[in-house]
XYZ file of C-alpha atoms in Angstrom:
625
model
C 147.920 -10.780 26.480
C 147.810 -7.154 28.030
C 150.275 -4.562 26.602
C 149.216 -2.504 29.420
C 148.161 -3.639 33.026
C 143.997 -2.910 33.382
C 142.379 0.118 35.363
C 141.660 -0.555 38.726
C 138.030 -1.437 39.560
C 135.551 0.387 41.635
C 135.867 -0.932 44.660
C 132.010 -1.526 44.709
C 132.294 -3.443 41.579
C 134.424 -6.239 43.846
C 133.004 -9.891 44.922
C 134.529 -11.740 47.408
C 135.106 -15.757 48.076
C 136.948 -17.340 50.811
C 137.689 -20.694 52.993
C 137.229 -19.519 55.930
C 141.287 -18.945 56.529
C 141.292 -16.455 53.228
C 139.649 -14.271 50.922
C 139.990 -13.227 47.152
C 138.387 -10.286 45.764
C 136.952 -10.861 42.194
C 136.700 -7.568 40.152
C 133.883 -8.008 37.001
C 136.079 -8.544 34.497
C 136.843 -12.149 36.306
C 140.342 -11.153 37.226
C 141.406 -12.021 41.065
C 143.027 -8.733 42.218
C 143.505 -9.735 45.801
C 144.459 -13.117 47.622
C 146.594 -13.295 50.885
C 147.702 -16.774 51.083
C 147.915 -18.940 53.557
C 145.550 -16.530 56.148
C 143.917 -13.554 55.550
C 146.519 -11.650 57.106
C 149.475 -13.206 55.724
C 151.159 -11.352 52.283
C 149.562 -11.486 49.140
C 149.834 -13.966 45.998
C 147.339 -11.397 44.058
C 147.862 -7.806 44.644
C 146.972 -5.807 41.651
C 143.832 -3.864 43.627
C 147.022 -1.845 45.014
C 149.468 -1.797 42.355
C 147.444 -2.848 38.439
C 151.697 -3.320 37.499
C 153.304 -4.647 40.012
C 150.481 -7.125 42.445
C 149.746 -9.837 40.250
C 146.029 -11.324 39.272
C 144.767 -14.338 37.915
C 141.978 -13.308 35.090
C 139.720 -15.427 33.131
C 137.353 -12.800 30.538
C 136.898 -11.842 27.571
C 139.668 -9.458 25.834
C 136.871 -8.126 23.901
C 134.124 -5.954 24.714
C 131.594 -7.333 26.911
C 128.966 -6.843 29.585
C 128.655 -8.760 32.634
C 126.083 -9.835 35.410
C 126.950 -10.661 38.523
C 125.552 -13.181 41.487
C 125.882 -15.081 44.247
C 124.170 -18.741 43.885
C 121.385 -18.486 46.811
C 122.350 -18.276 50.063
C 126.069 -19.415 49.529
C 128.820 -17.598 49.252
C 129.709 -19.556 45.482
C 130.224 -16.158 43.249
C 128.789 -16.010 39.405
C 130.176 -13.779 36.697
C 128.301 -13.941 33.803
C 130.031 -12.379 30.427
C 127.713 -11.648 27.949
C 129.655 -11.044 24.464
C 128.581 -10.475 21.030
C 129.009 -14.203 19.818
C 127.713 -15.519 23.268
C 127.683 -15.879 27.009
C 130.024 -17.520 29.584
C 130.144 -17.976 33.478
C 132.793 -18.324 35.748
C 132.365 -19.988 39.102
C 134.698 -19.005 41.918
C 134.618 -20.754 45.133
C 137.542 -21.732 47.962
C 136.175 -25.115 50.307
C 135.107 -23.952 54.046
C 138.002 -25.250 56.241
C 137.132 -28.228 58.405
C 133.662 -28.626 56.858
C 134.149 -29.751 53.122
C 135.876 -33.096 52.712
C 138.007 -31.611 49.429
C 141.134 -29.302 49.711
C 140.664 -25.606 51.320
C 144.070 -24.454 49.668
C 142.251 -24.462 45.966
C 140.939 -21.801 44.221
C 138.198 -23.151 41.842
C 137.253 -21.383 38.605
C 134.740 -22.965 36.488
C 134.133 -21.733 33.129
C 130.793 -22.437 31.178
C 129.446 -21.214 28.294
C 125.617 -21.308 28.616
C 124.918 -19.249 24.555
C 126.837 -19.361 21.685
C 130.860 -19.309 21.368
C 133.133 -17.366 23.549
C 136.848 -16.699 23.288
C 137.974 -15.978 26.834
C 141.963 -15.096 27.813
C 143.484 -16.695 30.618
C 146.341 -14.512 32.562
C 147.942 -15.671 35.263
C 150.776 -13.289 37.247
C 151.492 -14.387 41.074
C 153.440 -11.832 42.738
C 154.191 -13.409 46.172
C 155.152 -11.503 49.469
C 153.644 -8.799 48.279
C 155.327 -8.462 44.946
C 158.875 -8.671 46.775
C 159.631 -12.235 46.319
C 160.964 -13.531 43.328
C 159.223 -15.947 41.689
C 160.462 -19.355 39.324
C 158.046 -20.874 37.000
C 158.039 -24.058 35.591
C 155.615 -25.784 33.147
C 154.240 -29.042 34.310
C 152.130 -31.784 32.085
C 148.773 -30.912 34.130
C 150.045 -26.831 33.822
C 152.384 -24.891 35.346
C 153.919 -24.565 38.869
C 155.178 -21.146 40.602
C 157.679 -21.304 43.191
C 157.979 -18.017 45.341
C 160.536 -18.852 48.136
C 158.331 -20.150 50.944
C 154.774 -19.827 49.302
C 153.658 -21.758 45.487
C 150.994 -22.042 43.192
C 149.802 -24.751 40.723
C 147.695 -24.027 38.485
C 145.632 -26.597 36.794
C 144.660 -25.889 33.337
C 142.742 -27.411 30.484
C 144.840 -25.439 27.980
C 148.278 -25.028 26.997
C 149.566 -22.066 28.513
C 152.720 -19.811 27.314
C 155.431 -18.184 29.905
C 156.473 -14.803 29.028
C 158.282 -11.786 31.019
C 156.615 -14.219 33.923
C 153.327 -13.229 33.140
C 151.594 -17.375 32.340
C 149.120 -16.843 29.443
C 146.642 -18.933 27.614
C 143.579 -18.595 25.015
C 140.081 -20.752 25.972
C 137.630 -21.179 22.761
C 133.999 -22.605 24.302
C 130.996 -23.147 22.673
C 127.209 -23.629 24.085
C 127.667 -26.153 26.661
C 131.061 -26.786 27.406
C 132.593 -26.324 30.800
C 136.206 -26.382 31.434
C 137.576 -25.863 34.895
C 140.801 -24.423 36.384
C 142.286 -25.588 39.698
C 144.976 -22.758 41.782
C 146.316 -25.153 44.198
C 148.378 -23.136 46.706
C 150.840 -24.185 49.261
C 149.817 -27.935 50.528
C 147.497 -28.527 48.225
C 149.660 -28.653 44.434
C 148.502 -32.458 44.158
C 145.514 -33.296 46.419
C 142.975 -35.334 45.139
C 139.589 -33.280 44.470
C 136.861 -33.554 42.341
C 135.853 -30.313 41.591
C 132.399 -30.769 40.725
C 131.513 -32.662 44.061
C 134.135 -29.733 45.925
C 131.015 -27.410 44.376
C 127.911 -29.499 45.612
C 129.698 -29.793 48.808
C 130.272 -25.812 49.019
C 126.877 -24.769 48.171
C 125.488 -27.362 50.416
C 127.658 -26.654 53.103
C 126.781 -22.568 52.561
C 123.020 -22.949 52.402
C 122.907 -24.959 55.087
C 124.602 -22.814 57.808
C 122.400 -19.402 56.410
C 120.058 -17.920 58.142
C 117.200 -19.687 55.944
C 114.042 -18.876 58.237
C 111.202 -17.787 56.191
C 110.047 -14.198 56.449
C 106.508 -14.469 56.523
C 106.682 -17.034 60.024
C 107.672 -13.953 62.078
C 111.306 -13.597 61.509
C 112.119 -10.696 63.610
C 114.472 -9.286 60.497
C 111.364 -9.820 57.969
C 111.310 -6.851 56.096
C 112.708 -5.982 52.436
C 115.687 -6.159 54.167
C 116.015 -10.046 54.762
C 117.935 -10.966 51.938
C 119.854 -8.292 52.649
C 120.717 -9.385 56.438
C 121.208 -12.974 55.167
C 124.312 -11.756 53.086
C 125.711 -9.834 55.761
C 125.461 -12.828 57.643
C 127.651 -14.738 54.848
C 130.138 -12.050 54.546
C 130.481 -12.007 58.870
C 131.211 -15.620 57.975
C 133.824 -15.507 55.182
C 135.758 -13.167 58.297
C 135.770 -15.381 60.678
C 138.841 -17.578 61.040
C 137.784 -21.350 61.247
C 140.490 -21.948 63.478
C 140.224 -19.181 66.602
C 136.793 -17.608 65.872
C 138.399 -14.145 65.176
C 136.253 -12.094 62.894
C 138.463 -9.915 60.727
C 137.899 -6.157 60.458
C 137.863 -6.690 56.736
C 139.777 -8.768 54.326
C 141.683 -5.894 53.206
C 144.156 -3.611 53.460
C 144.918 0.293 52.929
C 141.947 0.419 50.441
C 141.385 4.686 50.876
C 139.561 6.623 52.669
C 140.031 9.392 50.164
C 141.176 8.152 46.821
C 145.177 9.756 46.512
C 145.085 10.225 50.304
C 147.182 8.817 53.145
C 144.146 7.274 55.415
C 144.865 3.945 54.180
C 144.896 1.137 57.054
C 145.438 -2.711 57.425
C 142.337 -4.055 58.522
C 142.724 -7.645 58.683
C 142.780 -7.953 62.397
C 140.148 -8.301 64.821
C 139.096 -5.094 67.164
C 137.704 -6.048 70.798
C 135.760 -3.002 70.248
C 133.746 -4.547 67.630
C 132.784 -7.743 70.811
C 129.590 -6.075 71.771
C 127.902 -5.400 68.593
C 129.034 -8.628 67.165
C 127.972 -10.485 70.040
C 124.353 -9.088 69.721
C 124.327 -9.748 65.557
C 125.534 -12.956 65.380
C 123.188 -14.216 68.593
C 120.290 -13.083 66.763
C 121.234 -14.449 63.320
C 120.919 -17.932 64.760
C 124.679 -18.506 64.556
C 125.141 -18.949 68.067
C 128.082 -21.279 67.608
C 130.246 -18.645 65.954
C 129.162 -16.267 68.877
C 130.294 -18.123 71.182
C 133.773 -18.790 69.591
C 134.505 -15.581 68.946
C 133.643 -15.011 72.888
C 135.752 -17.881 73.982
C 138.572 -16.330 71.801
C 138.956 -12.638 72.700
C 137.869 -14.018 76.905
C 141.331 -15.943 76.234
C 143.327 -12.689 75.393
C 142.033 -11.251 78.671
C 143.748 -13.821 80.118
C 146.621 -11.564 81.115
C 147.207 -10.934 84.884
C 147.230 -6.750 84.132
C 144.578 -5.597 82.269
C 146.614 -2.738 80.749
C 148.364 -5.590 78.853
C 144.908 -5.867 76.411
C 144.864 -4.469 73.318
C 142.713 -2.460 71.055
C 143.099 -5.423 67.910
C 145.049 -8.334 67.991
C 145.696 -10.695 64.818
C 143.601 -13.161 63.600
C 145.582 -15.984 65.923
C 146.168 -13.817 68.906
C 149.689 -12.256 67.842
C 149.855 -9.055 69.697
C 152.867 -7.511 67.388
C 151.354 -5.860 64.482
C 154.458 -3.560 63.710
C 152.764 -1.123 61.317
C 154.635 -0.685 57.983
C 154.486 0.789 54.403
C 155.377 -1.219 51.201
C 157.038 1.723 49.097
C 157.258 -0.381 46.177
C 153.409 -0.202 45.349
C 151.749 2.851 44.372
C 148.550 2.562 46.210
C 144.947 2.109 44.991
C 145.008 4.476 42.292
C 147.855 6.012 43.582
C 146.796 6.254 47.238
C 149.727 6.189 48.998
C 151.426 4.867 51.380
C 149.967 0.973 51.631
C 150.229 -0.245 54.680
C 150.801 -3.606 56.516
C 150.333 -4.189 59.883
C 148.379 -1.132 62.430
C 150.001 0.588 64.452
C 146.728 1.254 66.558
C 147.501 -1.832 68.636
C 149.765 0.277 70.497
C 147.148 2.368 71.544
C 145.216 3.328 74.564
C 141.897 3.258 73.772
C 139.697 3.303 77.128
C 136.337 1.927 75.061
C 137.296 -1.652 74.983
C 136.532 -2.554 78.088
C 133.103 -1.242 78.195
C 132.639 -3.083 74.384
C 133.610 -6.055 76.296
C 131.706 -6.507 78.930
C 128.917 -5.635 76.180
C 129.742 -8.757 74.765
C 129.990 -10.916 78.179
C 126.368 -9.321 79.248
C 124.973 -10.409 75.797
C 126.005 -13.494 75.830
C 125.027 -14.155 79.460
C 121.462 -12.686 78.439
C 121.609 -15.836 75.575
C 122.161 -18.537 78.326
C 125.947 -18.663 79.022
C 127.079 -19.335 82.021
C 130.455 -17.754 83.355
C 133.087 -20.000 84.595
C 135.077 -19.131 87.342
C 138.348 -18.110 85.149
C 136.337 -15.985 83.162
C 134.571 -13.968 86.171
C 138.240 -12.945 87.266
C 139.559 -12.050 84.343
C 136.392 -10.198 83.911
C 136.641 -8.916 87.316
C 140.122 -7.783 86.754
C 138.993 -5.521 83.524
C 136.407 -3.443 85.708
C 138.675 -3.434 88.489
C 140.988 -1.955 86.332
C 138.717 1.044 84.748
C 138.377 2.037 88.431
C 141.514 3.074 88.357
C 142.067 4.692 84.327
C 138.437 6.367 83.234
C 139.847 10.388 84.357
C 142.544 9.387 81.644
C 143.154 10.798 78.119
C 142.881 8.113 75.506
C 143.066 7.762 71.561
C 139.404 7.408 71.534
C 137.264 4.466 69.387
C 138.395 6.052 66.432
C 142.077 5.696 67.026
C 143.035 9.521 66.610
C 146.918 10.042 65.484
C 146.988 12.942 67.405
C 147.672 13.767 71.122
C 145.279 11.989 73.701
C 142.119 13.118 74.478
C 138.772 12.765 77.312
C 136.637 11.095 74.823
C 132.939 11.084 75.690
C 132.798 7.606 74.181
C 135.396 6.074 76.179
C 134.026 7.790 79.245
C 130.575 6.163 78.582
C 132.106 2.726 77.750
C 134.108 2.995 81.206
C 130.899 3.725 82.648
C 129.350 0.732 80.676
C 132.178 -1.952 82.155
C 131.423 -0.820 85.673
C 127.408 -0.600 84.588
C 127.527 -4.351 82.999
C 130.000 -5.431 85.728
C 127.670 -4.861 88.782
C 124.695 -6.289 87.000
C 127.037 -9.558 86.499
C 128.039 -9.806 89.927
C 124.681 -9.031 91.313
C 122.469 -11.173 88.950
C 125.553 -14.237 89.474
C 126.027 -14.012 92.776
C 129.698 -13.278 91.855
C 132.366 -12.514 94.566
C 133.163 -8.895 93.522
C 133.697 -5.001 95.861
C 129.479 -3.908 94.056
C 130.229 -0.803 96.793
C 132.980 0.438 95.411
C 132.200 -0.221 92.079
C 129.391 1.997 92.251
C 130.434 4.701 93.899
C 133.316 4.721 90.924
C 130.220 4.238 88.673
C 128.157 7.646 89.680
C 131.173 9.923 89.399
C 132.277 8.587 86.066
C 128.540 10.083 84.822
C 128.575 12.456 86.998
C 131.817 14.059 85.178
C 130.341 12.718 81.524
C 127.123 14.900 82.422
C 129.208 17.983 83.762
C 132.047 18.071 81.322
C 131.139 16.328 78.215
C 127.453 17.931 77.230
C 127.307 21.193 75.758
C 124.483 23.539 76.722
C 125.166 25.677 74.066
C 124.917 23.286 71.612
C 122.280 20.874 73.471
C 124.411 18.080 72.497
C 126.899 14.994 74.108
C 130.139 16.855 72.455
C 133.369 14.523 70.934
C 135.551 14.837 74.006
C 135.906 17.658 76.393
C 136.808 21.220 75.565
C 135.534 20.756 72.392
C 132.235 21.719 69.982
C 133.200 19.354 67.760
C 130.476 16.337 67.373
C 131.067 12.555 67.331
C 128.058 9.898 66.114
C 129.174 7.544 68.917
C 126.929 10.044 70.439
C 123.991 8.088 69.196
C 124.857 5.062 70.759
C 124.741 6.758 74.471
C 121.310 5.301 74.997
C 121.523 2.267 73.171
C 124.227 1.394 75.895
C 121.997 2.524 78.572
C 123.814 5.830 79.671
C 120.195 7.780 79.639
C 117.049 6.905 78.260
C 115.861 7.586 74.674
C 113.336 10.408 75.864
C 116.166 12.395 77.718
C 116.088 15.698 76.194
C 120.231 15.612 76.110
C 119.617 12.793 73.892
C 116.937 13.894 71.907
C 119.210 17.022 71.164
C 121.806 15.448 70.295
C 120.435 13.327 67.980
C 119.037 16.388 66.068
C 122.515 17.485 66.282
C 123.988 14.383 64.444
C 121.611 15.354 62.136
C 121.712 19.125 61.316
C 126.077 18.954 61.514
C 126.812 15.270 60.450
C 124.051 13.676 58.432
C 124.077 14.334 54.864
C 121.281 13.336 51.644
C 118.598 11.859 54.562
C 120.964 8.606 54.666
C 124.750 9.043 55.719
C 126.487 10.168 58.566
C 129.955 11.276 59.296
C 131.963 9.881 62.070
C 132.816 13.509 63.579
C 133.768 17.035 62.257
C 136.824 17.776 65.155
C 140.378 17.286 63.809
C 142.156 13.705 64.317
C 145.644 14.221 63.671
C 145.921 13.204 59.665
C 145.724 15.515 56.579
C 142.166 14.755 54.049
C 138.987 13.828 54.053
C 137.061 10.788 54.366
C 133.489 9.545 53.237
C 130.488 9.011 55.087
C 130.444 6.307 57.500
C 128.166 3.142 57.019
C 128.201 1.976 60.671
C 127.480 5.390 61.770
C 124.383 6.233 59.451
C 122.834 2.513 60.781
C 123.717 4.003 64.415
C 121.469 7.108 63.530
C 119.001 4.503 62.362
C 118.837 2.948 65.561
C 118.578 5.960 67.440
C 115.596 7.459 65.305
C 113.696 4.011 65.400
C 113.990 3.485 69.515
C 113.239 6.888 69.586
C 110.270 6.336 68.391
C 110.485 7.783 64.870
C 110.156 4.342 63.033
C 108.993 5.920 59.445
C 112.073 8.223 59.549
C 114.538 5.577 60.713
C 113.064 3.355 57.967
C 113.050 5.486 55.109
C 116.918 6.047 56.179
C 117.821 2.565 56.113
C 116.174 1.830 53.032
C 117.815 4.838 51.250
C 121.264 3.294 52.700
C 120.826 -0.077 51.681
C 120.461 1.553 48.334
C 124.217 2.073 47.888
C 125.205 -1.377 48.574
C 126.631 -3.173 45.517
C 124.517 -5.680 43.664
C 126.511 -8.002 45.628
C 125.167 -6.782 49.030
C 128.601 -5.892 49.890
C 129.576 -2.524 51.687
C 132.710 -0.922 52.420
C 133.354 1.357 55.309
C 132.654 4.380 54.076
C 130.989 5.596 50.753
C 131.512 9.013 48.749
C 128.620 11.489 49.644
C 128.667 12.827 46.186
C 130.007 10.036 43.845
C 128.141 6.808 45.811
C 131.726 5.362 45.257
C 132.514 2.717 48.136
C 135.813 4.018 50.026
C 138.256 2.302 52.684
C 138.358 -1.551 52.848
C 135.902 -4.092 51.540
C 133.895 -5.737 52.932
C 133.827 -4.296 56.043
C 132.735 -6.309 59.025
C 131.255 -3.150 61.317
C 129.117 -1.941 58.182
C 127.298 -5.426 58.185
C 127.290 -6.007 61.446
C 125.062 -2.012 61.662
C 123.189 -3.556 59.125
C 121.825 -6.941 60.953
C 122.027 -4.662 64.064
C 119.425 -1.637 62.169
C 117.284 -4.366 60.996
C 117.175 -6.018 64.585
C 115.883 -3.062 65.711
C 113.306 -1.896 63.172
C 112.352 -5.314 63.367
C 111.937 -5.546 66.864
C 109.774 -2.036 66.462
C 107.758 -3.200 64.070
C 106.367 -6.137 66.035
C 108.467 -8.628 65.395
C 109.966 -10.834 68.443
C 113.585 -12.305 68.525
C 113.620 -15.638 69.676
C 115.943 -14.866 72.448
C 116.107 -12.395 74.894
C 115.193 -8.615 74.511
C 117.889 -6.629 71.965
C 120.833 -4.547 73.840
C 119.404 -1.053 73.086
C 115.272 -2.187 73.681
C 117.118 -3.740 76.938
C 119.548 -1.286 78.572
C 118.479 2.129 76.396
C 114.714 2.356 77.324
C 113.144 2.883 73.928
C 110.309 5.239 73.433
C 106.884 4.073 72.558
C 105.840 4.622 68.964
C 102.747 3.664 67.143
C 103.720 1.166 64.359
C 100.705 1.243 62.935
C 101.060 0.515 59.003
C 104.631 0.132 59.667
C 104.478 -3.501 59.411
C 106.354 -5.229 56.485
């Protein structure tokens, strides 16, 4: 029906569903650009968001002009695209069933089609390219619609139309009028003849959805009530759709090698989990209410520490625990409009990167402060990870950012070492935990000691990226939110106005750092790291200023309330992969803590950076929401 593949969409313009094993991206014009099937990071069925020729989609829209409207149905993640034509108006539903909580088949892909105005002629294309595009694929038409076999992975697809095979692209023609509603069924691998009902699959799914959302009412002190509540709840949902029903691993994103630069080489699989991500997750998803999910995603990446030498953890792991993520390229596509190379697997779990094990004990001190109680297993391996920065904070690492280039002292990963000795004698002390508190400390004092001699610049008045260097990093920020000093130390103060002056840009974004990292380009402004400059401004005391920024950011999100990484300074153009996990989880995080400022009270115990940082007092006065 195409004599040409489409343009690729914005990647702002995207929409995501999921089961909680999977994700498809949705692009506006209702074609499915993006399904790994059976797990999130197993190869693609769809592919086309990296190669429009060659990756395969599944489309239902108009061939005509039209405009459409986007939505998610409240509080769920169901998705809505609305086509508005000029004979009438259709929707399409897309929704996968959660694993293990809908009694209908996860492996489905439902599309319902309803036309609501009018008459609407929609086309129907259909194009699985499995293993990426690689495998070949056999197609045979079935009485119910047509079957594609590609080697160890299939599709079904259940249609209400005939549907014609040609140059194995499956193609069909849908003619609606005002109140009809036909649906069509992808049944992948396992599922090509379960029984479902896919009307009850959708009252299930939106029941199941706005039932596990964080449905508090603002007014009846919610402590994200704000403008930004709807906003938080959908962050929430999207932290969800990452999170693997089966292990509690929260994916980095759903994505992979989505740029950083459109036509540049920073293009990275992200569908694995990052341990340095534990602390910050730990602290959203307690606060959300979702303290189930919190504490699987604890008892998951506890179990990985499991090994008897700490060196043996790594940075990210897959979504299962596999440690081998062999980092590769798939020459065949050409990239997101020809960003190139596209990558599978990261070759960043080879890394040493020194933060982790201050990010994790983060995340074991959070979740203690919520009422867990550590087991004896966990305490060792626990005690074996601060044992072991005794011995490896002087060393050079890769840094939180994973820098391609030689190893460096990272300030960061000198603070987080700090951190897992910091969080490890509070533990032992406040647990009564067998554990050598003497030695601990005395490693604990010289670690800041040599931070405060070798990693501030006087010159500057600023915590510097790593040592021997002027160049500026926005983990920076997050110094005092870990408790390293307190908010009203002047070496944080001027650093802060640093991050400002040489990385902050337009009063709302901020750039990771301007030192060199190893890899040719540019990249956009980081979302994670303007909420971090939120967070600093608002426990600083500056609440209007830290409010006004996060209000200006919020801006940029899609209509959606989805957020990639990073996002184009000049353009407002979402870059890198989408969603991301971090940029959500800075956005519950930034509301937390404006909330928290503003007078409203978490349920739970005091937030990480109002805890351990030692906010300054501010007068909220006609602050309040």
């Amino acid at each position: 029906m195409h004599n040409r593949p489409p343009d690729y969409s914005p990647i702002e313009e995207y929409g995501i569903v999921g089961n909680l094993e999977t994700c498809a991206l949705v692009a506006p014009n209702g074609s499915v650009d993006w399904f790994p099937f059976p797990h999130l990071e197993s190869p693609s069925i769809f592919a086309s968001i990296l190669d429009t020729d060659l990756g395969g989609r599944f489309r239902i829209g108009p061939e005509n002009s039209f405009e459409t409207d986007r939505q998610y149905i409240d509080e769920t993640n169901v998705l809505e695209t609305t086509f508005h034509t000029t004979d009438g108006t259709a929707t399409v539903t897309d929704f996968m069933p959660p694993a293990g909580q809908v009694s209908h088949p996860k492996k489905v892909l439902y599309r319902k089609v309803e036309c609501t105005a009018g008459a609407v002629e929609l086309g129907v294309e259909l194009d699985p390219q499995f293993d990426y595009g690689r495998a070949k694929t056999r197609i045979e038409s079935l009485e119910e619609g047509v079957l594609v076999d590609g080697n160890e992975e299939r599709t079904l697809l259940e249609s209400p139309i005939p549907l014609a095979i040609e140059d194995g692209r499956i193609t069909g023609e849908l003619s609606l009028e005002s109140g009809d509603t036909e649906w069509f069924l992808l049944r992948c691998t396992g599922a090509e003849h379960a029984s479902t009902d896919p009307d009850a699959a959708l009252d299930k799914t939106i029941e199941y959805w706005s039932d596990w959302a964080h449905n508090c009412h603002p007014a009846n002190g919610c402590v994200f009530a704000g403008p930004w509540h709807d906003q938080v709840v959908r962050s929430q949902l999207v932290l969800k759709l990452l999170t693997h029903a089966e292990t509690g691993a929260i994916a980095a994103a759903p994505t992979t090698s989505l740029p950083e630069e459109i036509g540049g080489v920073r293009n990275w699989d992200y569908r694995f989990n990052w341990l340095r991500d534990a602390g910050f997750t730990v602290q959203a998803l307690m606060n959300l209410g979702t303290a189930d999910e919190a504490n699987a995603y604890f008892d998951w990446f506890m179990d990985l520490c499991r090994a008897d030498e700490p060196a043996a953890i790594q940075p990210l792991y897959g979504l299962h625990g596999e440690a081998n993520l062999e980092e590769r390229e798939l020459d065949h596509f050409e990239g997101y409009r020809g960003s190139h190379p596209v990558r599978i697997g990261n070759g960043a779990a080879e890394q040493r990167q020194h933060d982790i094990y201050g990010e994790l004990l983060l995340a074991v001190d959070e979740i203690r402060q919520h009422g867990r109680d550590l087991t004896d297993t966990e305490w060792t391996r626990i005690r074996g990870i601060v044992d072991y920065v005794r011995e490896i904070w002087d060393q050079p690492d890769a840094g939180i950012w994973e820098v391609r280039g030689e190893d460096q002292h990272f300030v960061y990963s000198k603070v987080l070492c700090w951190v897992a000795l910091d969080r490890g004698i509070a533990i032992a002390t406040d647990g009564d935990h067998d554990a050598p508190i003497e030695a601990w400390q005395e490693v604990h004092k010289r670690i800041k000691d040599d931070v405060l001699e070798n990693g501030f610049d006087d010159d500057i008045g600023a915590f510097v990226q790593a040592y021997g260097t002027d160049a500026l990093d926005a983990t920076g920020l997050l110094l005092p939110i870990v408790g390293f000093l307190p908010f009203d130390d002047e070496r944080i103060q001027g650093t802060i106005t640093a991050v400002q002056n040489r990385l902050a840009e337009d009063e709302v974004f901020v750039q990771r750092y301007d030192g060199e990292d190893g890899l040719p380009g540019d990249e956009g402004a980081f979302v994670l790291c303007s909420c971090w400059l939120v967070d600093a401004l608002a426990l600083s005391g500056r609440v209007a200023a830290a409010r006004s920024r996060f209000e200006a950011l919020l801006e940029y999100l899609n209509p959606l309330g989805l957020v990639a990484e990073e996002i184009d300074t000049e353009t407002g153009a979402h870059l890198g992969n989408f969603p991301q996990a971090f940029s959500h989880i800075g956005i519950v995080n930034s509301a937390l803590y404006l909330g928290y400022v503003l007078g409203h009270k978490t349920p739970g115990p005091v937030p990480m950076g109002i805890r351990l940082g030692e906010p300054v007092e501010s007068d909220t006065t006609n602050q309040q929401s």
